[in-house]
XYZ file of C-alpha atoms in Angstrom:
335
model
C 0.000 0.000 0.000
C 1.200 3.500 -0.803
C 0.259 6.675 1.052
C 1.539 9.373 -1.323
C 4.089 10.235 1.339
C 7.800 10.117 2.031
C 7.086 6.982 4.061
C 6.340 5.164 0.801
C 10.118 4.728 0.731
C 10.503 1.523 2.720
C 12.146 1.974 6.107
C 11.560 5.737 6.329
C 9.607 6.842 9.416
C 8.194 10.281 10.247
C 7.269 11.729 13.625
C 5.936 15.156 14.655
C 5.739 16.953 17.953
C 4.206 20.386 18.404
C 2.744 22.742 20.987
C -0.201 24.994 20.138
C -1.947 27.425 22.469
C -0.962 29.260 25.657
C 1.572 31.276 23.699
C 2.923 28.318 21.728
C 2.813 27.707 17.961
C 5.871 25.704 16.933
C 7.095 22.157 16.540
C 9.598 19.627 15.259
C 9.489 16.931 12.582
C 11.917 14.009 12.499
C 12.600 11.682 9.572
C 14.143 8.444 10.871
C 16.154 6.376 8.407
C 17.154 2.715 8.168
C 20.766 1.788 8.984
C 23.243 2.420 6.182
C 21.384 5.326 4.597
C 23.434 8.008 2.883
C 22.627 11.693 2.654
C 23.465 15.111 1.270
C 22.128 18.650 1.431
C 21.563 21.639 -0.820
C 21.055 25.135 0.579
C 19.824 27.911 -1.685
C 18.472 30.602 0.641
C 20.482 33.500 2.005
C 19.575 32.914 5.667
C 20.031 29.214 6.526
C 19.902 27.704 9.989
C 21.532 24.274 9.914
C 23.543 21.679 11.814
C 25.915 18.889 10.630
C 25.698 19.918 6.977
C 29.489 20.005 6.473
C 29.607 16.336 7.447
C 27.425 15.565 4.411
C 30.017 16.846 1.928
C 31.224 13.978 -0.301
C 34.869 14.418 0.724
C 34.187 13.988 4.433
C 34.478 10.775 6.417
C 31.041 9.697 7.598
C 28.712 8.415 4.879
C 25.710 7.344 6.963
C 22.755 9.424 8.124
C 20.523 8.201 10.948
C 17.849 10.901 10.962
C 16.977 14.348 9.672
C 15.575 16.901 12.114
C 13.399 19.761 10.846
C 12.241 22.304 13.377
C 10.672 25.649 14.048
C 12.245 28.082 16.486
C 14.864 29.636 14.205
C 18.424 28.921 15.407
C 17.086 28.113 18.884
C 15.215 25.171 17.357
C 18.451 23.411 16.447
C 18.366 22.199 20.054
C 15.688 19.708 18.969
C 18.422 17.684 17.245
C 19.979 17.030 20.667
C 16.845 15.123 21.619
C 16.961 13.141 18.380
C 20.568 12.183 19.116
C 19.701 11.128 22.651
C 16.792 9.013 21.472
C 18.870 7.298 18.795
C 21.739 6.783 21.211
C 19.425 5.103 23.704
C 18.513 2.684 20.895
C 22.194 2.081 19.987
C 21.714 3.663 16.575
C 24.521 5.749 15.122
C 28.054 5.789 13.782
C 29.982 3.215 15.791
C 33.065 4.647 17.494
C 33.885 1.893 20.008
C 33.633 -1.812 20.686
C 30.476 -1.575 22.781
C 27.066 -1.735 21.162
C 26.179 1.525 22.896
C 29.321 3.369 21.736
C 27.728 5.232 18.856
C 27.416 8.829 17.686
C 24.082 9.363 15.920
C 24.370 11.394 12.725
C 21.502 13.897 12.710
C 21.715 16.793 10.234
C 19.143 19.462 11.003
C 17.588 22.620 9.600
C 15.253 25.187 11.126
C 12.689 27.696 9.933
C 11.740 31.084 11.328
C 8.380 30.987 13.114
C 9.141 33.047 16.236
C 6.374 35.642 15.577
C 3.677 32.945 15.859
C 4.130 32.457 19.611
C 5.391 34.242 22.685
C 9.095 34.962 22.882
C 10.961 32.105 24.503
C 8.500 29.427 23.395
C 10.527 27.378 20.944
C 11.463 23.732 20.414
C 13.877 22.123 22.842
C 15.624 18.753 22.898
C 12.408 17.287 24.296
C 10.614 18.118 21.038
C 13.111 16.033 19.091
C 12.926 13.012 21.373
C 9.119 13.110 21.492
C 8.925 13.306 17.686
C 11.176 10.221 17.486
C 9.005 8.332 19.968
C 5.945 8.608 17.700
C 7.735 8.181 14.357
C 5.977 5.669 12.130
C 5.544 4.411 8.614
C 2.258 4.793 6.764
C 0.222 8.008 6.463
C 1.964 11.229 7.468
C 0.057 14.008 9.236
C 0.144 17.233 7.208
C -0.600 20.895 7.781
C -0.040 22.609 11.142
C 1.996 19.810 12.678
C 5.652 19.382 13.563
C 7.970 21.864 11.885
C 5.020 23.310 9.971
C 3.061 24.338 13.066
C 4.020 28.018 12.967
C 4.906 28.185 9.283
C 3.800 31.012 6.978
C 3.970 31.132 3.177
C 3.504 34.529 1.603
C 0.061 35.785 2.666
C -1.141 32.433 3.978
C -0.583 29.874 6.709
C 2.029 27.340 5.727
C 2.510 23.789 6.923
C 4.026 20.370 6.406
C 3.249 18.530 3.179
C 4.384 15.249 1.703
C 4.111 13.264 -1.534
C 5.528 10.176 -3.201
C 5.989 8.675 -6.656
C 7.223 5.455 -8.263
C 9.737 5.790 -11.096
C 11.722 3.091 -12.902
C 11.059 0.623 -10.093
C 12.227 3.033 -7.391
C 10.207 5.054 -4.899
C 10.879 8.754 -4.397
C 9.217 10.668 -1.563
C 9.401 14.205 -0.241
C 8.429 16.095 2.883
C 8.412 19.910 3.009
C 7.841 22.379 5.842
C 6.574 25.336 3.819
C 7.545 28.694 5.354
C 8.487 31.004 2.484
C 8.669 34.730 1.878
C 7.185 34.123 -1.570
C 3.671 33.011 -2.449
C 2.780 29.388 -3.170
C -0.535 30.467 -4.740
C -1.454 32.842 -7.567
C -3.542 35.203 -5.446
C -5.374 36.438 -8.552
C -6.839 32.992 -9.246
C -6.393 30.899 -6.100
C -4.376 28.357 -8.068
C -1.171 26.979 -6.520
C 1.819 27.630 -8.744
C 2.562 23.896 -8.842
C -1.062 22.791 -9.372
C -0.115 21.336 -12.763
C 2.050 18.740 -10.999
C -1.024 17.028 -9.539
C -1.176 13.233 -9.837
C -4.483 11.335 -9.889
C -6.534 14.147 -8.379
C -4.423 14.121 -5.198
C -5.156 17.760 -4.306
C -8.830 16.916 -4.001
C -10.444 20.075 -5.308
C -10.945 22.343 -8.291
C -9.271 25.748 -8.415
C -11.480 28.811 -7.819
C -10.261 30.997 -10.670
C -10.892 34.199 -8.704
C -8.947 36.541 -6.447
C -8.981 35.873 -2.744
C -9.842 38.404 -0.063
C -6.659 38.431 1.959
C -6.473 40.278 5.262
C -3.417 42.461 5.780
C -0.524 40.360 6.999
C 2.609 41.849 8.482
C 5.548 40.917 6.253
C 8.110 38.598 7.813
C 11.675 39.333 6.827
C 12.920 35.892 7.900
C 11.340 32.705 6.574
C 12.746 29.415 5.144
C 11.315 26.294 3.528
C 13.068 23.121 4.677
C 12.537 19.522 3.683
C 13.725 16.055 2.800
C 13.604 13.987 -0.377
C 14.168 10.237 -0.016
C 14.733 7.364 -2.427
C 15.340 3.627 -2.050
C 18.187 3.556 -4.605
C 21.811 2.855 -3.676
C 23.244 6.349 -4.085
C 26.551 7.828 -3.000
C 26.763 11.091 -1.073
C 27.601 12.920 -4.312
C 24.596 11.387 -6.074
C 22.363 12.335 -3.138
C 23.613 15.881 -3.559
C 22.327 15.904 -7.149
C 18.950 14.723 -5.851
C 18.836 17.571 -3.321
C 19.730 20.114 -6.013
C 16.875 18.836 -8.168
C 14.407 18.999 -5.271
C 15.234 22.693 -4.893
C 14.078 23.105 -8.501
C 10.725 21.751 -7.343
C 10.605 24.382 -4.612
C 11.248 27.081 -7.205
C 8.297 25.786 -9.248
C 6.000 25.878 -6.218
C 6.976 29.182 -4.564
C 7.533 32.560 -6.236
C 10.020 33.983 -5.534
C 12.092 31.233 -3.940
C 15.612 31.171 -2.507
C 15.600 34.826 -1.469
C 18.120 36.481 0.823
C 15.485 36.239 3.571
C 14.826 32.512 3.130
C 17.144 29.782 4.356
C 15.785 27.196 1.904
C 17.495 23.897 2.716
C 16.683 20.451 1.299
C 18.242 17.182 2.441
C 18.376 14.125 0.196
C 18.663 10.633 1.649
C 19.046 7.225 0.032
C 18.178 4.016 1.876
C 20.285 2.017 -0.615
C 17.972 -0.986 -0.735
C 17.978 -1.203 -4.559
C 20.965 -0.943 -6.929
C 20.737 2.111 -9.149
C 21.774 0.046 -12.187
C 22.619 -3.655 -12.623
C 26.265 -4.502 -12.102
C 26.532 -5.636 -15.728
C 24.701 -2.630 -17.211
C 26.126 -1.600 -20.605
C 27.811 1.793 -20.885
C 28.498 1.699 -17.108
C 28.882 5.323 -15.952
C 26.488 6.667 -18.597
C 23.794 4.195 -17.581
C 24.204 5.243 -13.973
C 24.025 8.928 -14.868
C 20.864 8.353 -16.911
C 19.186 6.448 -14.071
C 20.116 9.183 -11.596
C 18.741 11.818 -13.958
C 15.324 10.148 -13.908
C 15.340 10.174 -10.106
C 16.311 13.848 -10.075
C 13.415 14.750 -12.364
C 11.075 12.866 -10.038
C 12.561 14.613 -6.982
C 11.740 18.043 -8.394
C 8.176 17.042 -9.172
C 7.477 15.296 -5.876
C 8.894 18.153 -3.816
C 6.693 20.650 -5.656
C 3.661 18.454 -4.920
C 4.633 18.235 -1.247
C 4.655 22.039 -1.070
C 1.106 22.210 -2.458
C -0.082 19.612 0.057
C 1.468 21.622 2.878
C -0.438 24.751 1.845
C -3.768 22.987 1.289
C -3.587 21.055 4.573
C -2.780 24.092 6.726
C -5.407 25.596 9.019
C -5.800 29.077 10.477
C -3.389 29.703 13.338
C -1.944 32.695 15.173
C -4.009 35.095 13.092
C -2.820 33.739 9.749
C -5.564 32.716 7.306
C -5.227 29.334 5.608
C -5.857 28.587 1.945
C -9.130 26.887 2.876
C -10.316 30.091 4.578
C -9.598 32.351 1.601
C -10.781 29.918 -1.059
C -13.281 27.498 0.549
C -13.828 24.235 -1.295
C -17.563 25.012 -1.637
C -16.747 28.207 -3.514
C -18.332 30.621 -1.035
């Protein structure tokens, strides 16, 4: 069974933890990965907030990635990754550095988005958010909208949120998860049509587009934003090949948000490969060229699936902290 989610990639688990109300509107999302997964990252925005991204460079020692942590809270929210590390360490999962089963260092790259205006100052994710998100991580359907890292997200004039999507290509599965929190708009406000609406697969967005302007209340511009996310595949990719996948996923973000990658966004996308399927057969003719061609197909899919995840994040969001959601401005019944 498939769920049109990043968890369609076998072995990938997703967990959210968030706090809403009493001055809180933020959260953390964790993507847990099977042992032996590789990873890479691509950052395009001018204001990134990240952790352990240098480790993902192809020339550096460690190849494995145990989890990806996405969080609200701006740079403060990077503390959530401490909780992810503690949780993984308590389960003996990580890069082994000693003879004992428990002597591991979990590899947890992280990125954060700016949602501080949604709640009271000082209310931001801590290490506890990361460990609690790990404790509920699961396969199957993934909650979308105002959950996890998307809890306090904002996209242009509207409430943002977490979205996910998946696709099968050439016998592989590619999935994406995006926490949509951009300075740009994800919707053509003159028509109510998401910029990436044409990427829809099998009626997944579940509605027709209104074709009319929306009545948008005045929203105070936010000078700091950031869309962060993960694209995953079950192919056996190297760190360098994962990097190409992350670059392609950023193209999907640029299709779904206008403008994207501004100086005030920290747009960061991780790519992970669970390595359960060879990219090409060992005896494939034209060796390197066959591998490059197979990777190119996965990259094209990564761009498309990430764009779809962004649309899902916008459509699933609900009104929060005074920000109207898409469903408020353009109700499905047309009123």
